[in-house]
XYZ file of C-alpha atoms in Angstrom:
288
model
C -74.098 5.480 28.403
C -73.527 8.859 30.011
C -75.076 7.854 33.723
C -71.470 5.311 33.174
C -69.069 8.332 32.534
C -67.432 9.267 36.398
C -67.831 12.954 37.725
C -64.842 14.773 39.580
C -65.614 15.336 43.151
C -63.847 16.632 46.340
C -61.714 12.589 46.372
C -59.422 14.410 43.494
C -57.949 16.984 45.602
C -56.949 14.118 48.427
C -55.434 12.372 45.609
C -53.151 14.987 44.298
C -52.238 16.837 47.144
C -50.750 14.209 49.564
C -49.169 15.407 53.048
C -46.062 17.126 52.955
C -42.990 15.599 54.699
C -41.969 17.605 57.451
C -38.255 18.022 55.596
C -39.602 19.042 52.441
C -37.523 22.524 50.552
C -37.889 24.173 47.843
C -38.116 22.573 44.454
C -39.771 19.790 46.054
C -43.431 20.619 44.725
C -42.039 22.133 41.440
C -41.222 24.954 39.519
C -43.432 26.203 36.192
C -42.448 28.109 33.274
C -44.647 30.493 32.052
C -44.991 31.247 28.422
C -47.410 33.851 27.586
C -48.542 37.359 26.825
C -48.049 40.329 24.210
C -48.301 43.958 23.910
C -52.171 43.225 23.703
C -52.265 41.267 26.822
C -50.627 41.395 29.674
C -52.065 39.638 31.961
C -53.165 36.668 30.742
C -49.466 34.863 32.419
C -49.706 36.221 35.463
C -53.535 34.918 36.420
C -51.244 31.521 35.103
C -48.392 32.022 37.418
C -50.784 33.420 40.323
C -53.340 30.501 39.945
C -50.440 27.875 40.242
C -48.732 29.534 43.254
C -52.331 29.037 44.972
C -52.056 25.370 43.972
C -49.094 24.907 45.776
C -46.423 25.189 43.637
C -42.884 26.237 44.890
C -41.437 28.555 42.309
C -42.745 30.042 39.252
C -40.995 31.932 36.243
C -42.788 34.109 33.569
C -40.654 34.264 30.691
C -42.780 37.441 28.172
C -42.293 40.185 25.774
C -40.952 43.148 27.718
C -44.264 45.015 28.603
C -46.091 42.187 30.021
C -42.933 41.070 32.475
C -42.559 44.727 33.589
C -46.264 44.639 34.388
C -46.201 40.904 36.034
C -43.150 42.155 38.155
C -45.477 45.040 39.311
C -48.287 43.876 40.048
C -47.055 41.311 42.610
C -43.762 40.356 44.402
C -43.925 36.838 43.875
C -43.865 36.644 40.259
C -40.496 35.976 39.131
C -40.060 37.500 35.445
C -37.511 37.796 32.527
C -38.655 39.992 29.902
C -37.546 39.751 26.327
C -37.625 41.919 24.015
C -39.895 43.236 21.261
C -44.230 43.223 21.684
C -44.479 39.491 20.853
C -42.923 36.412 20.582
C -40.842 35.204 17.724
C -38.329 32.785 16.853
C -35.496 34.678 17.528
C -36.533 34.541 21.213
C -36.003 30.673 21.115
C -32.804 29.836 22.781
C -33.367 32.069 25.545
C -36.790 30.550 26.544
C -34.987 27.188 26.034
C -32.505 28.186 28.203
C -34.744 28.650 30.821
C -36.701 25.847 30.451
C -33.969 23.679 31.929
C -34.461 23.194 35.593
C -38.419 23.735 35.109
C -40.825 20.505 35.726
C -43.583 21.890 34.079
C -44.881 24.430 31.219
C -47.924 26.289 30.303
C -47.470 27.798 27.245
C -50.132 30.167 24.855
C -52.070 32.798 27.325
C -52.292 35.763 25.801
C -49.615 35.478 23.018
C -51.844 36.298 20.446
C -51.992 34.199 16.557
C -49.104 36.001 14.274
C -47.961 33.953 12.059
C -44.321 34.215 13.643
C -45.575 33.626 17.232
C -47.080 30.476 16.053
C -43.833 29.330 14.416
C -41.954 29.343 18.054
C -45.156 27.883 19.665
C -44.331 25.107 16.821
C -40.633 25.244 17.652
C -40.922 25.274 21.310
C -43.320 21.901 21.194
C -41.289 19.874 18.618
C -38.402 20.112 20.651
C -39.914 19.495 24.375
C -40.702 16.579 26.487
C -41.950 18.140 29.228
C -45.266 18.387 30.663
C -47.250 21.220 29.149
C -50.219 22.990 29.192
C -50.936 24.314 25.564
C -53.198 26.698 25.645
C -55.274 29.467 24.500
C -53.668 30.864 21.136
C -50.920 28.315 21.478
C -53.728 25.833 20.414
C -53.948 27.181 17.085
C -50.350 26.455 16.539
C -51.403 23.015 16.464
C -53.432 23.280 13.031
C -52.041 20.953 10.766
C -49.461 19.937 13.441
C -51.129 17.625 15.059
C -47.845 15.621 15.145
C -46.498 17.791 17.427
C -48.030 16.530 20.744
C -48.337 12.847 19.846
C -46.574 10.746 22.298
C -45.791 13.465 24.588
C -46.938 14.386 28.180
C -48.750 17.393 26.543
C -52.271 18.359 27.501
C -54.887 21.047 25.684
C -57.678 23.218 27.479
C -59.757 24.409 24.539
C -63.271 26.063 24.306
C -65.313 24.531 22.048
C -63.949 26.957 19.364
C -60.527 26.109 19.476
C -61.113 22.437 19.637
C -63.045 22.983 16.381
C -60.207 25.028 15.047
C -57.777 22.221 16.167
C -59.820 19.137 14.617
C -62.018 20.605 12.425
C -65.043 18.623 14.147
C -67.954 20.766 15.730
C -68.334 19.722 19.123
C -71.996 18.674 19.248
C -74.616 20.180 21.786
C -75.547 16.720 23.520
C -73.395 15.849 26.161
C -72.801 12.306 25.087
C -71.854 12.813 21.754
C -69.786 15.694 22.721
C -67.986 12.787 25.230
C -67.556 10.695 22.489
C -65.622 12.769 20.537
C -62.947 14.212 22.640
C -62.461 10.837 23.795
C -61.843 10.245 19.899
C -59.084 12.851 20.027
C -57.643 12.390 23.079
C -57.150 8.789 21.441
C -55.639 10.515 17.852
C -53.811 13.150 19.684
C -52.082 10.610 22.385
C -52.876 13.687 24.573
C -54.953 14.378 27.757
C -57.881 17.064 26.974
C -59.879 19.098 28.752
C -62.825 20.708 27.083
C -63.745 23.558 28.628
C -67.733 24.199 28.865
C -70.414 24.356 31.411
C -69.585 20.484 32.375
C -66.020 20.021 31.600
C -64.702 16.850 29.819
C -61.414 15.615 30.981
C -60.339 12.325 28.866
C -56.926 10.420 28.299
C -58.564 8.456 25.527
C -58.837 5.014 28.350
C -60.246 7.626 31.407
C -63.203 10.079 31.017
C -64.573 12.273 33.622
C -67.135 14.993 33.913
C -66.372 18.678 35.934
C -69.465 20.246 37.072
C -68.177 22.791 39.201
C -68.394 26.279 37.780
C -70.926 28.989 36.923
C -72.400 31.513 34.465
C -70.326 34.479 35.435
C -67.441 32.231 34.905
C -67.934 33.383 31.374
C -65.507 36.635 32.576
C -61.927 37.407 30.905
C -59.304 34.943 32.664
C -61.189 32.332 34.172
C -59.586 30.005 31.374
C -56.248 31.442 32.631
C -56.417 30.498 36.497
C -57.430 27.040 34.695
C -54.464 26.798 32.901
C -52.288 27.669 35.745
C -53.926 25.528 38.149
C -53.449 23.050 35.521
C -50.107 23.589 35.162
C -49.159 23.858 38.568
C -50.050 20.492 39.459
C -47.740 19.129 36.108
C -45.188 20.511 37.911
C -45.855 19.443 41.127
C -45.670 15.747 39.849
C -49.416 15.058 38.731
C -50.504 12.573 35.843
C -51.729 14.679 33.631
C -55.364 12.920 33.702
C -55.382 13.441 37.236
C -54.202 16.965 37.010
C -56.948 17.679 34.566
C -59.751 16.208 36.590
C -58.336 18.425 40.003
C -57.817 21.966 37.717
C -61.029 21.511 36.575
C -62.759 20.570 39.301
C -60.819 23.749 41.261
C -61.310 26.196 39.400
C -65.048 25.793 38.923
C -65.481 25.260 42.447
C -63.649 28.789 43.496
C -65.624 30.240 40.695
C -68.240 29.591 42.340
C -67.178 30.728 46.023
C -66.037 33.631 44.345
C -69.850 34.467 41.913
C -71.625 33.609 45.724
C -69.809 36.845 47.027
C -69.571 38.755 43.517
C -71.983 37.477 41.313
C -71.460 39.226 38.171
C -69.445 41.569 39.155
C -66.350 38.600 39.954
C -63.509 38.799 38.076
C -60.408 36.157 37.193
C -58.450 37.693 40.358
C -61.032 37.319 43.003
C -61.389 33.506 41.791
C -57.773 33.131 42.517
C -58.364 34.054 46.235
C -60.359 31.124 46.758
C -58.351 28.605 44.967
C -56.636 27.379 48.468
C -59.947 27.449 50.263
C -61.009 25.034 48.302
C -58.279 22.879 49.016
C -57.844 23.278 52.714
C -61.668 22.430 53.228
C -61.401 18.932 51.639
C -58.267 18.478 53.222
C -58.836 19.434 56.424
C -62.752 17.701 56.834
């Protein structure tokens, strides 16, 4: 019965963000690679990378076809970047990003990298050879098609729309909330893999947990709210989150500073003034 299903609340962020010790350095809460962008968008990675700083996390790298490094590395000064080159990613850009995965404790891998067919062959490449924690999301998700092998048994998770988790299962998420339960818990269960269906009441299942998000808003519909997601999402991988429990906290986040930020803005809020609130939300369940 749905009244049975849990919802997130303010008890999640207590739970993942546990008081620092007063010795703590650097590389203590984590450092994420981020995989993303194109010539076509640029700044899909660093909403990821920005959204996972706010979260706490100690170091982040965006690894990205020249233009959009160039632009993360402008826009802000703590964005660490390593272009490579050409307007999109392909195979031959392989060992490099696997070279700099090493040393990372997270991933979030598929904002803004677009769907050519060679792009989707090193979103392929990168997964089958990874046991990391990772966020796949975004375009990366439609690297999955037919792959569903790919994740199984891994600490992967996937943030889809509705879309995408029809592209990736070819099931039609259904309008009633209890059916639509029902069946990501059914994937989450094929998949070995923690989901999070994005919608106006997020889903967030392990196949054994399920939980309901209700935190967000209407003019959350904007460009790059799934992005701050992702990176929230990610950021808390690589702080040392389960990735159930990381799901549950992005969610519940990001909706909630979406809707600090559409109190302010309405619908003129956009992905970057949702980042601003991110550790507002944090420090008042932390602090009360």
């Amino acid at each position: 019965m749905i009244q049975d299903i849990p919802k997130v609340n303010q008890s999640i962020i207590t739970k993942v963000f546990p008081p620092r010790k007063p010795a703590a350095h650097k590389n203590d809460f984590g450092h994420l690679l981020v995989i993303g962008g194109s010539k076509l968008y640029t700044g899909s990675p660093i909403l990821n990378a920005l959204a996972a700083y706010k979260t706490g996390t100690d170091l982040v790298t965006i690894v990205a076809p020249k233009r959009t490094a160039d632009t993360a590395a402008a826009f802000s000064p703590d964005l660490i970047t390593y272009p490579v080159e050409g307007d999109f990613f392909t195979p031959a850009h392989l060992d490099k990003v696997f070279e700099l995965i090493q040393g990372k404790t997270a991933v979030v891998i598929g904002s803004g990298i677009g769907r050519r067919r060679e792009t989707l062959t090193f979103v392929q490449e990168i997964l089958a050879r990874q046991t990391l924690p990772i966020v796949i999301d975004a375009d990366a998700i439609y690297g999955l098609v037919g792959q569903h092998s790919l994740v199984k048994e891994k600490k992967f998770v996937l943030t889809p729309h509705a879309y995408e988790f029809q592209i990736l299962t070819e099931a039609i998420p259904p309008a009633g909330l209890e059916e639509r339960i029902e069946l990501v818990k059914k994937w989450s269960v094929e998949l070995t893999s923690t989901i999070l269906l994005k919608g106006s009441q997020d889903i967030i299942s392990d196949g054994q947990e399920t939980m309901i998000n209700e935190t967000g808003n209407p003019f959350m519909t904007v460009g790059g709210s799934g992005d701050t997601l992702a990176g929230i999402y990610g950021g808390l991988l690589a702080q040392g989150v389960d990735e159930f429990d990381a799901g549950c906290a992005a969610a519940f986040i990001n909706g909630a500073a979406g809707d600090l930020a559409a109190a302010q803005l309405g619908p003129g809020m956009l992905a970057t003034d949702l980042l601003n609130f991110i550790p507002q939300v944090i420090m008042e369940t932390l602090i009360s």
